[in-house]
Amino acid sequence: MILALRDCHDAAVVGGKAVNLARLLNAGFAVPDGFVITTGAFAAALAGEGGMPNRVPTELAERIGEHYRALGSPTVAVRSSATAEDLADASMAGQYETLLDIRGESAVVAAVAHCWRSIDTPRTRSYLASKGIPLSDVAMAVVVQRLVPADVAGVLFTANPRSGRSDELLIEASWGLGESVVSGRVQPDTLVVEAATGVVRHAVIADKATWIAAGAPGECAVSGERRRMPCLDVRQVDALRRLGERVERHFGSPQDLEWAFHAGELYLLQSRAITTLGVALATQQRCDAERAALAAALATGRGPWVRHNLSETLPQPTPLTWSVIRRFMSGDGGFGSLYREIGFVPSPTVCREGFLTLIAGRIHLDLALGPELFFAGYPYAYDVAALRANPDRAQEPPTIPQGTLGQRLSCARRLAAVDARIMTLAADEDRRLDGETIPAFAAWIACERDVDLTVLDAAALLACWQRREREVLERFAPRSLMPTVIAAALMARLRAFTGEHCWDDEPLAMADLLSAGGAADCTVRATAQLRDVATGRMTLADWLRDHGHRAPAEFDLATPRWHERPQQVLALAAHLAGGADPLDLHARRTAAAAGAASALRIRLGEAECREFDALLALVHRYLRWREDGKHWLMLGYEQLRLVALEAGRRLAVGDGIFMLNGEEFAQALSCGYAPLALIGQRRTQRAVEERLRLPAVITRDELPTLGQPAPSAALGGEQLEAFVISAGSCQGPARIVLDPQRAGDLGKGCILVCPSTDPSWTPLFVNAAGLVLERGGALSHGAVVARELGIPAVVLADATTLLRDGEPLLIDGDAGVLRRGAELTAPSMSAATAPARPTRRQSPPPVGRRERTAAHWRNLLLACWGSAFAAIFWCPATLLYAPIIRGLDAVLWPLVPRIGLAGVVVVVAVVMAVLVMVVQRLTTDNRRLLVAKERAAALRAEALKLPAG
């Protein structure tokens, strides 16, 4: 039941940690002595209580006391040693419990029971599942060792797990017990040391604010002079280097050591294999390969690259999905067909190669090819600086001129024609969808569902795949996505309108509010029905019949649909049971939009009212199609998944079929054999790529640090600039969620922080006060649904890693900032030191459309007048000057005897001036000018009250 530590040799009896410590102790390393309560004792306690033991049996407790007294009744460390721990490919580091500073027999016995209970927790279950280890195969032993009252302690990696380099050691150290380093309570000193020579290649001396002293009740503050003092001297660093060399030689593989210095002596507390080294090396190799590929592409005129909005719903496409989507998004695919219908003509290069590329598994827009999606030789380029501030601007045409004046004028005419074409389509495109396209597509879906895929031979199954891909992505997708294009154009017009007529409010916020006045889209309706499932008013089967073809990350064919995982649907429904009805939230938002529209009409003239009502009616008709069109598209998309699943079943690879690209899929189906090695390689590559962090914009400057996380100093701060996608302000605790199925109970009033959203996230919106996304545009799913439900939402890059779960946040949708910290109500600077800034109501209104028209005609008249004088001056006199003079003589000469020559000149000047004034008068908004004058006067009056300087 209990063994001396140096007698532990069988991992099945004492666990991997105890075996490693015994090997080190018997090899002469300075390992603190102790004893081990075996797995047999744990099994006996388990059987005795019929479940997880809450206490140590009396007989075993007495024997633990005997061994503790034989050790001298010292202060000890009590560590778990499970049979799945410290293995070659599963270290379980930090998953089980370690208790330090334990003194007294009863405390030791209680600590043993505590370690036993740590065998079955959510974190250990998750880790074991990731390694394919059943919980039933794991047993628990417990190590009791003398505690080293460390002056300095930490960890040593005999190969650098960050870079994967085997010629480097990584040392992390801090004052006191090593628990502060292992648990992450303190930022330790970090040293990268050359293994062969001891040269310190890199050192970061941290601000070590706290430490854990042996015998102290908790953390202690580090005195000021020691906080930034290196806690290791040169002799200690070299001693650690030599220790790491010996331990690695002893085990024959790179090791992760825990160590401590006390009274000048170095102790070895623990050693385990570095199981992440292969991943680190593969990550580094993947980064190097991507850097080389991107550098070569830049040398041929491609790039830079910006994250594309497809990454919102397709963050890391599987190879089969990417084959389908890449073809769809090319100039010759369904997306290109959509663009051609509205008047664009993609270039041959875009038709052949597309304009999107995968970088480390993520979808990016190639800024060199993006302009050619519109026309070949498009005379504008993307503004990289603007894209850094807002990557979603890549969905708009580029704006930096780079062609000739003639090319730009020709482009302007073509863009005007595209705009006119979109407005023509807006007249009845939604009605055609409702009345013709959707019914026909639904009938096609019904026919496809009747096809028994299991009876088709390989050729017929491949033909079915090709037929479905053609019908869904080449024929239906352009029609279902057309309303989104129209909605984007209409929203741009609505924002321009509110910018002109709502200058004393927040124009963009006003446009977002007004747009929310339409009918509820299918996502809001689905969420309301899911709430009915939670409350028993609707059955799960009925909900799945209507919405079971949807899923989180549903644009990836590999993603199981809701009807394939009904229990997760019930878990999502549970979030809605005690919350508000989404339809009620939408109704309140609609009422607010109607009130805002009524207030705005009072300020408009009759013609402007007609324009506003027509525009708003179109916005309400089309905005819902952002979600409704996708609902129907996913119904067809599922038909492709069904074919792929059947192919995976036949080839005995299951969902491994999605690791093959389109050509490999067809080849495997035709020959009847799938390449298992290739599927395994692709899975490994995806796991490596998932670890990489990429900037939103990738230029030559980003290549050296590609794949590395952004430095926290560049991202931190109490006030963070954010891109507003749904206006408003709110405050609450951050709740960081990476997967809606693992959200747990978030409570009410939190601010949901997530990578991006699709319809599967909507149930979490209902009880949230606000939303922070890492990526998403003004017409993304998250933005549309947030506006419908009246939830403030912003986009902040790297939000899920930058922010901390539970920390107080405040979203300021007016200023476009996210504030963090406990004192959120305090201003960012005192009123005394803050610079005076006019409010929106004090600021003069922007130039309106009528002013722009007046300026246009004025400039045109002046240009004509100047051109006439230039032509008279440069052309031969007989060509222009003489005929003009003769004409003027015929008209004005009879007046000379009456008013004189000077009078004639004055008359001509007055006539021209009157003509210019009449044009400007007819096109000027006097009401706007009056407000501008009043506000200018108010500003002058306010300025007189301000102190000098």
PDB file of C-alpha atoms in Angstrom, residues 334-335 337-344 373-374 395 418-419 421-423 425-426 429 433 477-493 622-623 625-626 779:
ATOM      1  CA  GLY A 334     -20.806  31.271 -58.700  1.00  0.00           C
ATOM      2  CA  PHE A 335     -19.459  34.374 -56.957  1.00  0.00           C
ATOM      3  CA  SER A 337     -21.319  34.990 -61.878  1.00  0.00           C
ATOM      4  CA  LEU A 338     -22.944  37.199 -59.226  1.00  0.00           C
ATOM      5  CA  TYR A 339     -20.460  39.989 -59.941  1.00  0.00           C
ATOM      6  CA  ARG A 340     -20.916  39.702 -63.690  1.00  0.00           C
ATOM      7  CA  GLU A 341     -24.669  40.040 -63.322  1.00  0.00           C
ATOM      8  CA  ILE A 342     -24.364  43.406 -61.582  1.00  0.00           C
ATOM      9  CA  GLY A 343     -21.999  44.683 -64.270  1.00  0.00           C
ATOM     10  CA  PHE A 344     -18.461  43.804 -63.208  1.00  0.00           C
ATOM     11  CA  LEU A 373     -12.476  41.088 -59.455  1.00  0.00           C
ATOM     12  CA  PHE A 374     -14.165  44.283 -60.701  1.00  0.00           C
ATOM     13  CA  GLN A 395     -15.179  44.209 -49.157  1.00  0.00           C
ATOM     14  CA  VAL A 418     -23.097  48.961 -61.690  1.00  0.00           C
ATOM     15  CA  ASP A 419     -24.838  51.106 -59.076  1.00  0.00           C
ATOM     16  CA  ARG A 421     -27.924  47.965 -62.166  1.00  0.00           C
ATOM     17  CA  ILE A 422     -28.083  47.144 -58.436  1.00  0.00           C
ATOM     18  CA  MET A 423     -30.915  49.616 -57.912  1.00  0.00           C
ATOM     19  CA  LEU A 425     -32.421  44.665 -59.407  1.00  0.00           C
ATOM     20  CA  ALA A 426     -33.600  46.002 -56.041  1.00  0.00           C
ATOM     21  CA  GLU A 429     -35.174  40.689 -56.874  1.00  0.00           C
ATOM     22  CA  LEU A 433     -36.587  34.868 -54.867  1.00  0.00           C
ATOM     23  CA  ALA A 477     -25.851  30.583 -54.607  1.00  0.00           C
ATOM     24  CA  PRO A 478     -25.571  33.678 -56.861  1.00  0.00           C
ATOM     25  CA  ARG A 479     -29.323  34.191 -56.596  1.00  0.00           C
ATOM     26  CA  SER A 480     -29.420  33.680 -52.804  1.00  0.00           C
ATOM     27  CA  LEU A 481     -26.466  36.043 -52.259  1.00  0.00           C
ATOM     28  CA  MET A 482     -27.699  38.790 -54.583  1.00  0.00           C
ATOM     29  CA  PRO A 483     -29.932  40.343 -51.868  1.00  0.00           C
ATOM     30  CA  THR A 484     -26.869  40.696 -49.626  1.00  0.00           C
ATOM     31  CA  VAL A 485     -25.120  42.725 -52.339  1.00  0.00           C
ATOM     32  CA  ILE A 486     -28.252  44.838 -52.758  1.00  0.00           C
ATOM     33  CA  ALA A 487     -28.604  45.255 -48.977  1.00  0.00           C
ATOM     34  CA  ALA A 488     -24.996  46.465 -48.725  1.00  0.00           C
ATOM     35  CA  ALA A 489     -25.616  49.102 -51.401  1.00  0.00           C
ATOM     36  CA  LEU A 490     -28.867  50.181 -49.743  1.00  0.00           C
ATOM     37  CA  MET A 491     -27.220  50.450 -46.326  1.00  0.00           C
ATOM     38  CA  ALA A 492     -24.490  52.618 -47.842  1.00  0.00           C
ATOM     39  CA  ARG A 493     -27.185  54.932 -49.244  1.00  0.00           C
ATOM     40  CA  TYR A 622     -33.569  43.169 -48.251  1.00  0.00           C
ATOM     41  CA  LEU A 623     -31.685  43.165 -44.963  1.00  0.00           C
ATOM     42  CA  TRP A 625     -31.972  38.102 -46.713  1.00  0.00           C
ATOM     43  CA  ARG A 626     -28.495  38.239 -45.176  1.00  0.00           C
ATOM     44  CA  LEU A 779     -23.196  43.050 -42.564  1.00  0.00           C
TER      45      LEU A 779
END
